[in-house]
Amino acid sequence: MSKTDHVLVVGAGVAGLTAATCLNMAGIRATVYEAQPEHVDAGASFAIGEHGQRVLARIGLLEEVRRHSMPMPERFFTVGGPSGKEIEYTPMDTDIGQSMEHRCIDRSTFIRILLAEARRRGVEIVYGKRLHQLDQQPESVVATFTDGSRAEGDLLIGAEGRGSITRSLIFPHARLQHAQGWSIYGRAETHGLEESLKAELERGSSLMYHAGDLMCLAYRDDPLNASQITWLLMGRSTRKIPAKSFELLDQDTLLKQLNEGLRPHPPLIADIVAASTRIAPTQVFHLPPLPAWSQGRVALIGDAVHAADPLTGFGTTFALEDGMYVAKMLREHHYIDAFYYLHADRHENAEKINTHIDPERDYSKLDYEDMQSGYATMASYHFDLDWDLSDHRPMNTLLDVPAP
């Protein structure tokens, strides 16, 4: 049985909230510390794979998530023609689409669902606490935050995403590497869009457009609101974009620059971006594989340890699985074994999915066959959490070999 009583979880995103909830399910107290002063609506949309939905089913949240999410579109269209407004259709293989079982959900809606469940279970969530320093003691770990406050627990789990402070403290030489890409996620209203475009998006079809190094996707992700859509722009940049010109640029200025830059493309693309109510610019980085996902009493999960390429759509699923699996391992084992198994059992799958994406991909050559191949690779992913099954191997089974 676990000897862990209290775990500090740093980060109130998908991985952190899932870990805290599952630790509670395992009979282990968890306290979540989030750097932001409060929960705010941010980002655009999450894709949750079949395996991520299995985690949600174990927690008891799958039906609620399904009520607030849409299946991945099986009908794709693009825009072009002389006016830049003609719609052309690209059917997807429905068998592959159904086997993937990905669902799309607004990021803020999903985080609110996870937050509500964690709080219902009595998990304490403390906002405005940005990690500054870690001090590992023989029997505990002490976290010091930038406001000078401290917290002590048996263990600490870093789940702050790709910019993880926890990772920088326990693996100071591990560096994110620019993946020669950028992406901008947005939420937009269909009101005011050209009627044929509006009708296709509201019925659940997905816009796909690519030209050179630029790719655009737009789709509906809220079954309760047909006028809300998510869009994504992705492109290449061999050199990292200065933050002042991208992440730190105010939304109005960035939208104006996007509108100007999209003028050579079909006008319906610019119309969607112009109708945005929320945008989230993100530079694409990858993290070279680490030899371990923990050091001492501190472990990493989610994007903090295996930053997922947005094109895979697996980041949320991995975060959900990591959160549940670390909780199961701590329920079953001493923390040294638990953290060992977290890495040993999971790192190959995370690395396999991410290395499937070519950092020098040419979106202008991304066609139907490429999409089919990509979906088939992702569909081969398998990991059984076995939450209800005890992780136990009696010695007599190891000795069960034929006598000479």
Coordinates of C-alpha atoms in Angstrom, one line a residue:
M1 CA 0.0 0.0 0.0
S2 CA 1.0 3.6 -0.5
K3 CA 2.9 5.4 2.3
T4 CA 2.0 8.8 0.8
D5 CA -0.3 11.0 2.7
H6 CA -0.2 14.4 1.0
V7 CA 0.9 15.5 -2.5
L8 CA 1.5 19.0 -3.7
V9 CA 0.4 19.5 -7.3
V10 CA 1.7 22.5 -9.2
G11 CA -0.5 23.6 -12.0
A12 CA -4.3 23.6 -12.3
G13 CA -4.5 22.5 -15.9
V14 CA -5.8 19.2 -17.3
A15 CA -2.8 17.1 -15.9
G16 CA -2.8 18.7 -12.5
L17 CA -6.5 18.6 -11.9
T18 CA -6.8 15.0 -13.1
A19 CA -3.8 14.0 -10.8
A20 CA -5.4 15.7 -7.8
T21 CA -8.8 14.1 -8.4
C22 CA -7.3 10.7 -8.9
L23 CA -5.1 11.0 -5.9
N24 CA -8.3 11.7 -3.9
M25 CA -9.9 8.6 -5.4
A26 CA -6.8 6.7 -4.2
G27 CA -7.2 8.0 -0.7
I28 CA -4.3 10.5 -0.9
R29 CA -4.8 14.1 -0.1
A30 CA -3.7 16.5 -2.8
T31 CA -3.4 20.3 -2.8
V32 CA -3.2 22.2 -6.1
Y33 CA -1.2 25.4 -6.5
E34 CA -1.8 27.5 -9.6
A35 CA 0.2 30.5 -10.6
Q36 CA -2.7 32.5 -12.1
P37 CA -4.6 34.6 -9.6
E38 CA -7.9 32.9 -10.5
H39 CA -9.4 30.6 -13.2
V40 CA -9.8 32.6 -16.4
D41 CA -11.2 31.7 -19.8
A42 CA -8.2 31.1 -22.1
G43 CA -7.2 29.1 -25.1
A44 CA -9.6 27.6 -27.6
S45 CA -10.3 23.9 -27.9
F46 CA -9.1 20.5 -26.7
A47 CA -9.3 17.2 -28.6
I48 CA -9.8 14.3 -26.3
G49 CA -8.9 10.9 -27.7
E50 CA -10.6 7.5 -26.9
H51 CA -8.0 6.7 -24.1
G52 CA -8.5 10.1 -22.5
Q53 CA -12.3 9.5 -22.5
R54 CA -11.6 6.2 -20.6
V55 CA -9.9 8.2 -17.9
L56 CA -12.9 10.5 -17.7
A57 CA -15.2 7.5 -17.5
R58 CA -13.3 6.2 -14.5
I59 CA -13.6 9.6 -12.8
G60 CA -17.3 9.8 -13.6
L61 CA -17.1 12.8 -16.0
L62 CA -17.5 11.2 -19.4
E63 CA -21.2 11.8 -19.8
E64 CA -20.9 15.5 -18.9
V65 CA -17.9 15.9 -21.2
R66 CA -19.8 14.3 -24.0
R67 CA -22.8 16.6 -23.4
H68 CA -20.4 19.6 -23.9
S69 CA -18.3 18.3 -26.8
M70 CA -18.5 17.4 -30.4
P71 CA -17.1 14.4 -32.3
M72 CA -14.2 15.1 -34.6
P73 CA -15.8 16.1 -38.0
E74 CA -16.1 13.4 -40.7
R75 CA -16.9 16.0 -43.3
F76 CA -14.2 18.4 -44.4
F77 CA -14.3 21.3 -46.9
T78 CA -12.1 23.9 -48.2
V79 CA -12.6 27.3 -49.8
G80 CA -11.2 28.7 -53.0
G81 CA -12.3 29.4 -56.6
P82 CA -12.3 32.7 -58.4
S83 CA -14.0 34.6 -55.6
G84 CA -12.2 32.8 -52.8
K85 CA -15.6 31.7 -51.5
E86 CA -16.4 28.5 -53.3
I87 CA -16.7 25.5 -51.1
E88 CA -15.3 22.1 -52.1
Y89 CA -15.8 18.9 -50.0
T90 CA -13.3 16.3 -48.9
P91 CA -14.9 13.2 -47.3
M92 CA -13.1 11.5 -44.5
D93 CA -13.0 7.7 -44.1
T94 CA -15.7 7.2 -41.5
D95 CA -14.2 4.0 -40.2
I96 CA -11.0 5.7 -39.3
G97 CA -12.8 8.7 -37.9
Q98 CA -14.9 6.5 -35.7
S99 CA -12.0 4.4 -34.5
M100 CA -10.2 7.5 -33.2
E101 CA -13.2 8.6 -31.1
H102 CA -11.7 12.0 -30.7
R103 CA -14.0 14.7 -29.3
C104 CA -13.6 18.5 -29.4
I105 CA -14.5 20.7 -26.4
D106 CA -13.9 24.3 -25.5
R107 CA -10.9 24.5 -23.2
S108 CA -12.5 26.7 -20.6
T109 CA -15.6 24.4 -20.5
F110 CA -13.4 21.4 -19.9
I111 CA -11.3 23.0 -17.2
R112 CA -14.5 24.1 -15.4
I113 CA -15.7 20.5 -15.5
L114 CA -12.5 19.2 -14.0
L115 CA -12.4 22.0 -11.4
A116 CA -15.9 21.3 -10.3
E117 CA -15.2 17.6 -9.8
A118 CA -11.9 18.3 -7.9
R119 CA -13.7 20.7 -5.6
R120 CA -16.6 18.3 -5.1
R121 CA -14.2 15.8 -3.8
G122 CA -12.7 18.3 -1.4
V123 CA -9.4 19.0 -3.2
E124 CA -8.0 22.4 -2.2
I125 CA -7.0 24.6 -5.0
V126 CA -4.9 27.7 -4.2
Y127 CA -4.5 30.4 -6.8
G128 CA -1.8 33.1 -7.1
K129 CA 1.0 30.7 -6.2
R130 CA 3.9 30.6 -8.7
L131 CA 6.6 28.1 -7.8
H132 CA 10.0 29.6 -7.0
Q133 CA 12.1 27.0 -5.2
L134 CA 12.1 23.4 -4.1
D135 CA 13.8 21.9 -1.1
Q136 CA 13.8 18.2 -0.8
Q137 CA 14.1 16.8 2.7
P138 CA 14.6 13.1 3.8
E139 CA 10.9 12.8 4.5
S140 CA 9.2 15.6 2.6
V141 CA 9.5 18.3 0.0
V142 CA 9.0 22.0 0.6
A143 CA 7.8 24.4 -2.1
T144 CA 8.5 28.1 -1.9
F145 CA 6.4 30.4 -4.0
T146 CA 7.3 33.8 -5.4
D147 CA 5.1 35.6 -2.8
G148 CA 7.3 34.1 0.0
S149 CA 4.8 31.6 1.2
R150 CA 5.7 27.9 1.6
A151 CA 4.0 24.5 1.4
E152 CA 5.2 21.1 2.6
G153 CA 4.1 17.7 1.5
D154 CA 5.3 14.1 1.1
L155 CA 5.7 14.5 -2.7
L156 CA 5.3 17.2 -5.4
I157 CA 4.0 16.7 -8.9
G158 CA 4.8 19.4 -11.5
A159 CA 2.0 19.8 -14.0
E160 CA 2.5 23.4 -15.2
G161 CA 2.7 22.6 -18.9
R162 CA 5.7 23.1 -21.3
G163 CA 7.0 26.1 -19.4
S164 CA 7.2 24.1 -16.2
I165 CA 9.2 25.7 -13.3
T166 CA 9.3 22.4 -11.6
R167 CA 11.2 20.9 -14.6
S168 CA 13.6 23.8 -14.6
L169 CA 14.4 23.2 -10.9
I170 CA 14.9 19.4 -11.0
F171 CA 16.3 19.2 -14.6
P172 CA 18.0 22.5 -15.1
H173 CA 19.8 21.3 -18.3
A174 CA 16.6 20.2 -20.0
R175 CA 15.7 22.8 -22.6
L176 CA 12.7 23.2 -24.8
Q177 CA 13.7 23.3 -28.4
H178 CA 12.0 25.4 -31.0
A179 CA 10.2 23.1 -33.4
Q180 CA 10.2 25.6 -36.3
G181 CA 6.5 26.1 -36.0
W182 CA 3.9 28.4 -34.6
S183 CA 0.2 28.1 -34.0
I184 CA -2.7 30.5 -33.1
Y185 CA -5.9 29.1 -31.6
G186 CA -9.0 31.2 -31.6
R187 CA -12.7 31.2 -30.7
A188 CA -15.1 32.9 -33.1
E189 CA -18.8 33.6 -33.7
T190 CA -20.4 32.5 -36.9
H191 CA -22.7 35.5 -36.9
G192 CA -21.9 37.7 -39.9
L193 CA -20.0 35.0 -41.8
E194 CA -20.9 34.3 -45.4
E195 CA -24.1 32.1 -45.4
S196 CA -22.6 28.9 -47.0
L197 CA -19.6 29.0 -44.7
K198 CA -21.8 29.6 -41.7
A199 CA -24.1 26.7 -42.6
E200 CA -21.2 24.2 -43.1
L201 CA -19.5 25.2 -39.8
E202 CA -22.8 25.1 -37.8
R203 CA -23.7 21.7 -39.1
G204 CA -20.4 20.3 -37.8
S205 CA -18.2 20.2 -40.9
S206 CA -14.6 21.3 -40.6
L207 CA -12.8 23.9 -42.8
M208 CA -9.4 22.8 -43.9
Y209 CA -7.2 25.1 -45.9
H210 CA -3.5 25.0 -46.6
A211 CA -1.1 27.0 -48.8
G212 CA 2.6 26.7 -48.6
D213 CA 3.7 26.7 -45.0
L214 CA 0.3 27.9 -43.7
M215 CA -2.6 25.7 -42.6
C216 CA -6.0 26.7 -41.2
L217 CA -8.6 24.6 -39.5
A218 CA -12.0 25.7 -38.2
Y219 CA -14.7 23.6 -36.6
R220 CA -17.6 23.6 -34.2
D221 CA -16.9 22.1 -30.7
D222 CA -20.0 23.0 -28.7
P223 CA -23.2 20.9 -29.2
L224 CA -25.2 23.5 -27.2
N225 CA -24.1 26.5 -29.3
A226 CA -24.0 26.2 -33.0
S227 CA -22.6 29.7 -33.5
Q228 CA -19.4 29.0 -31.5
I229 CA -16.4 27.7 -33.5
T230 CA -12.7 27.1 -32.9
W231 CA -10.1 27.9 -35.5
L232 CA -6.4 27.1 -35.7
L233 CA -3.7 28.7 -37.8
M234 CA -0.4 26.8 -38.1
G235 CA 2.8 27.7 -39.9
R236 CA 6.5 27.4 -40.0
S237 CA 9.2 29.8 -38.7
T238 CA 12.8 28.6 -38.8
R239 CA 13.6 31.2 -36.1
K240 CA 11.5 31.7 -33.0
I241 CA 9.1 34.6 -33.3
P242 CA 10.0 37.4 -30.7
A243 CA 7.5 37.2 -27.9
K244 CA 6.8 41.0 -28.1
S245 CA 5.6 40.4 -31.7
F246 CA 3.5 37.3 -30.8
E247 CA 2.6 36.0 -27.4
L248 CA 2.9 39.4 -25.7
L249 CA 1.2 41.4 -28.4
D250 CA -2.3 42.7 -27.5
Q251 CA -5.2 40.9 -29.1
D252 CA -6.5 43.8 -31.2
T253 CA -3.1 44.4 -32.7
L254 CA -2.5 40.8 -33.4
L255 CA -5.9 40.4 -35.0
K256 CA -5.2 43.5 -37.2
Q257 CA -1.9 42.0 -38.4
L258 CA -3.6 38.6 -39.1
N259 CA -6.3 40.3 -41.1
E260 CA -3.6 42.1 -43.2
G261 CA -1.5 39.0 -43.6
L262 CA -4.5 36.8 -44.7
R263 CA -5.5 39.1 -47.5
P264 CA -3.8 37.0 -50.3
H265 CA -5.8 34.0 -49.1
P266 CA -9.5 33.3 -49.6
P267 CA -11.5 36.1 -47.8
L268 CA -13.6 33.6 -45.8
I269 CA -10.4 32.6 -43.9
A270 CA -9.9 36.2 -42.8
D271 CA -13.6 36.6 -42.0
I272 CA -13.4 33.7 -39.4
V273 CA -10.3 35.2 -37.7
A274 CA -11.9 38.7 -37.7
A275 CA -14.9 37.2 -35.9
S276 CA -12.8 36.0 -33.0
T277 CA -13.7 36.6 -29.3
R278 CA -10.6 34.9 -27.9
I279 CA -7.1 34.1 -29.4
A280 CA -4.1 32.2 -28.0
P281 CA -0.8 32.5 -29.9
T282 CA 1.6 29.6 -29.2
Q283 CA 5.0 28.9 -30.5
V284 CA 5.7 25.2 -31.0
F285 CA 8.4 23.6 -29.0
H286 CA 9.4 20.1 -28.3
L287 CA 11.3 18.6 -25.3
P288 CA 14.0 16.0 -26.0
P289 CA 13.3 12.8 -24.1
L290 CA 14.4 12.9 -20.5
P291 CA 16.1 9.8 -18.9
A292 CA 13.5 10.0 -16.1
W293 CA 10.3 11.9 -15.3
S294 CA 11.3 12.5 -11.6
Q295 CA 14.0 13.3 -9.2
G296 CA 13.7 12.3 -5.6
R297 CA 10.3 13.2 -4.3
V298 CA 9.4 15.3 -7.3
A299 CA 7.8 14.1 -10.6
L300 CA 6.6 15.6 -13.8
I301 CA 3.5 14.8 -15.9
G302 CA 1.8 16.2 -19.0
D303 CA 3.4 18.8 -21.2
A304 CA 5.8 19.5 -18.4
V305 CA 7.7 16.4 -19.4
H306 CA 6.6 15.5 -23.0
A307 CA 5.3 18.6 -24.8
A308 CA 2.9 17.4 -27.4
D309 CA 2.9 18.8 -31.0
P310 CA -0.5 20.4 -31.5
L311 CA -1.0 18.5 -34.8
T312 CA -1.1 15.2 -33.0
G313 CA -4.1 16.1 -30.9
F314 CA -2.8 13.9 -28.1
G315 CA -1.7 16.5 -25.5
T316 CA -5.0 16.3 -23.5
T317 CA -5.2 12.6 -23.7
F318 CA -1.6 12.2 -22.4
A319 CA -2.3 14.7 -19.6
L320 CA -5.4 12.8 -18.5
E321 CA -3.6 9.4 -18.6
D322 CA -0.5 10.8 -16.8
G323 CA -2.7 12.2 -14.0
M324 CA -4.5 9.0 -13.4
Y325 CA -1.5 6.7 -13.8
V326 CA 0.7 8.6 -11.3
A327 CA -2.2 8.4 -8.8
K328 CA -2.6 4.7 -9.4
M329 CA 1.1 4.0 -9.0
L330 CA 1.2 6.0 -5.7
R331 CA -1.8 4.1 -4.5
E332 CA 0.0 0.8 -5.2
H333 CA 3.7 1.5 -4.5
H334 CA 6.3 3.4 -2.5
Y335 CA 6.9 6.7 -4.3
I336 CA 10.3 5.5 -5.7
D337 CA 8.7 2.7 -7.5
A338 CA 5.6 4.7 -8.4
F339 CA 7.7 7.4 -10.1
Y340 CA 9.9 4.8 -11.8
Y341 CA 6.9 3.1 -13.3
L342 CA 5.3 6.4 -14.4
H343 CA 8.3 6.9 -16.7
A344 CA 9.1 3.3 -17.6
D345 CA 5.5 2.4 -18.6
R346 CA 4.6 5.6 -20.4
H347 CA 7.6 7.3 -22.1
E348 CA 7.8 5.2 -25.2
N349 CA 4.2 6.0 -26.3
A350 CA 4.6 9.7 -25.7
E351 CA 7.9 9.8 -27.7
K352 CA 6.4 7.6 -30.5
I353 CA 3.4 9.9 -31.1
N354 CA 5.5 13.1 -31.0
T355 CA 8.2 11.8 -33.3
H356 CA 5.6 10.9 -35.9
I357 CA 5.3 14.6 -36.7
D358 CA 7.9 16.0 -39.0
P359 CA 9.1 19.5 -37.8
E360 CA 9.8 20.4 -41.4
R361 CA 6.4 19.4 -42.7
D362 CA 5.1 21.1 -45.8
Y363 CA 1.4 21.9 -45.3
S364 CA 1.0 22.5 -49.1
K365 CA 1.7 18.8 -49.6
L366 CA -0.7 17.6 -46.8
D367 CA -3.3 15.7 -48.7
Y368 CA -6.0 13.1 -48.0
E369 CA -3.6 10.2 -48.1
D370 CA -1.3 11.9 -45.5
M371 CA -4.3 12.5 -43.2
Q372 CA -5.3 8.8 -43.5
S373 CA -1.8 7.7 -42.7
G374 CA -1.6 10.0 -39.7
Y375 CA -4.9 8.8 -38.3
A376 CA -3.8 5.2 -38.7
T377 CA -0.6 5.9 -36.8
M378 CA -2.5 7.6 -33.9
A379 CA -5.2 4.9 -33.9
S380 CA -2.4 2.3 -33.1
Y381 CA -1.8 4.0 -29.8
H382 CA -2.7 1.8 -26.8
F383 CA -2.3 2.1 -23.1
D384 CA -4.5 0.3 -20.5
L385 CA -4.5 2.1 -17.2
D386 CA -6.2 -0.7 -15.4
W387 CA -7.3 1.6 -12.5
D388 CA -9.2 -1.1 -10.7
L389 CA -6.6 -3.8 -11.1
S390 CA -3.9 -4.1 -8.3
D391 CA -0.4 -3.7 -9.6
H392 CA 1.0 -6.8 -7.8
R393 CA 3.3 -9.6 -8.9
P394 CA 3.8 -12.3 -6.2
M395 CA 7.3 -13.9 -6.0
N396 CA 5.8 -17.3 -6.7
T397 CA 4.8 -16.2 -10.2
L398 CA 8.4 -15.2 -10.9
L399 CA 9.5 -18.7 -9.9
D400 CA 6.9 -20.4 -12.0
V401 CA 9.3 -21.7 -14.6
P402 CA 9.9 -25.3 -15.8
A403 CA 12.4 -27.3 -13.8
P404 CA 15.5 -28.4 -15.7

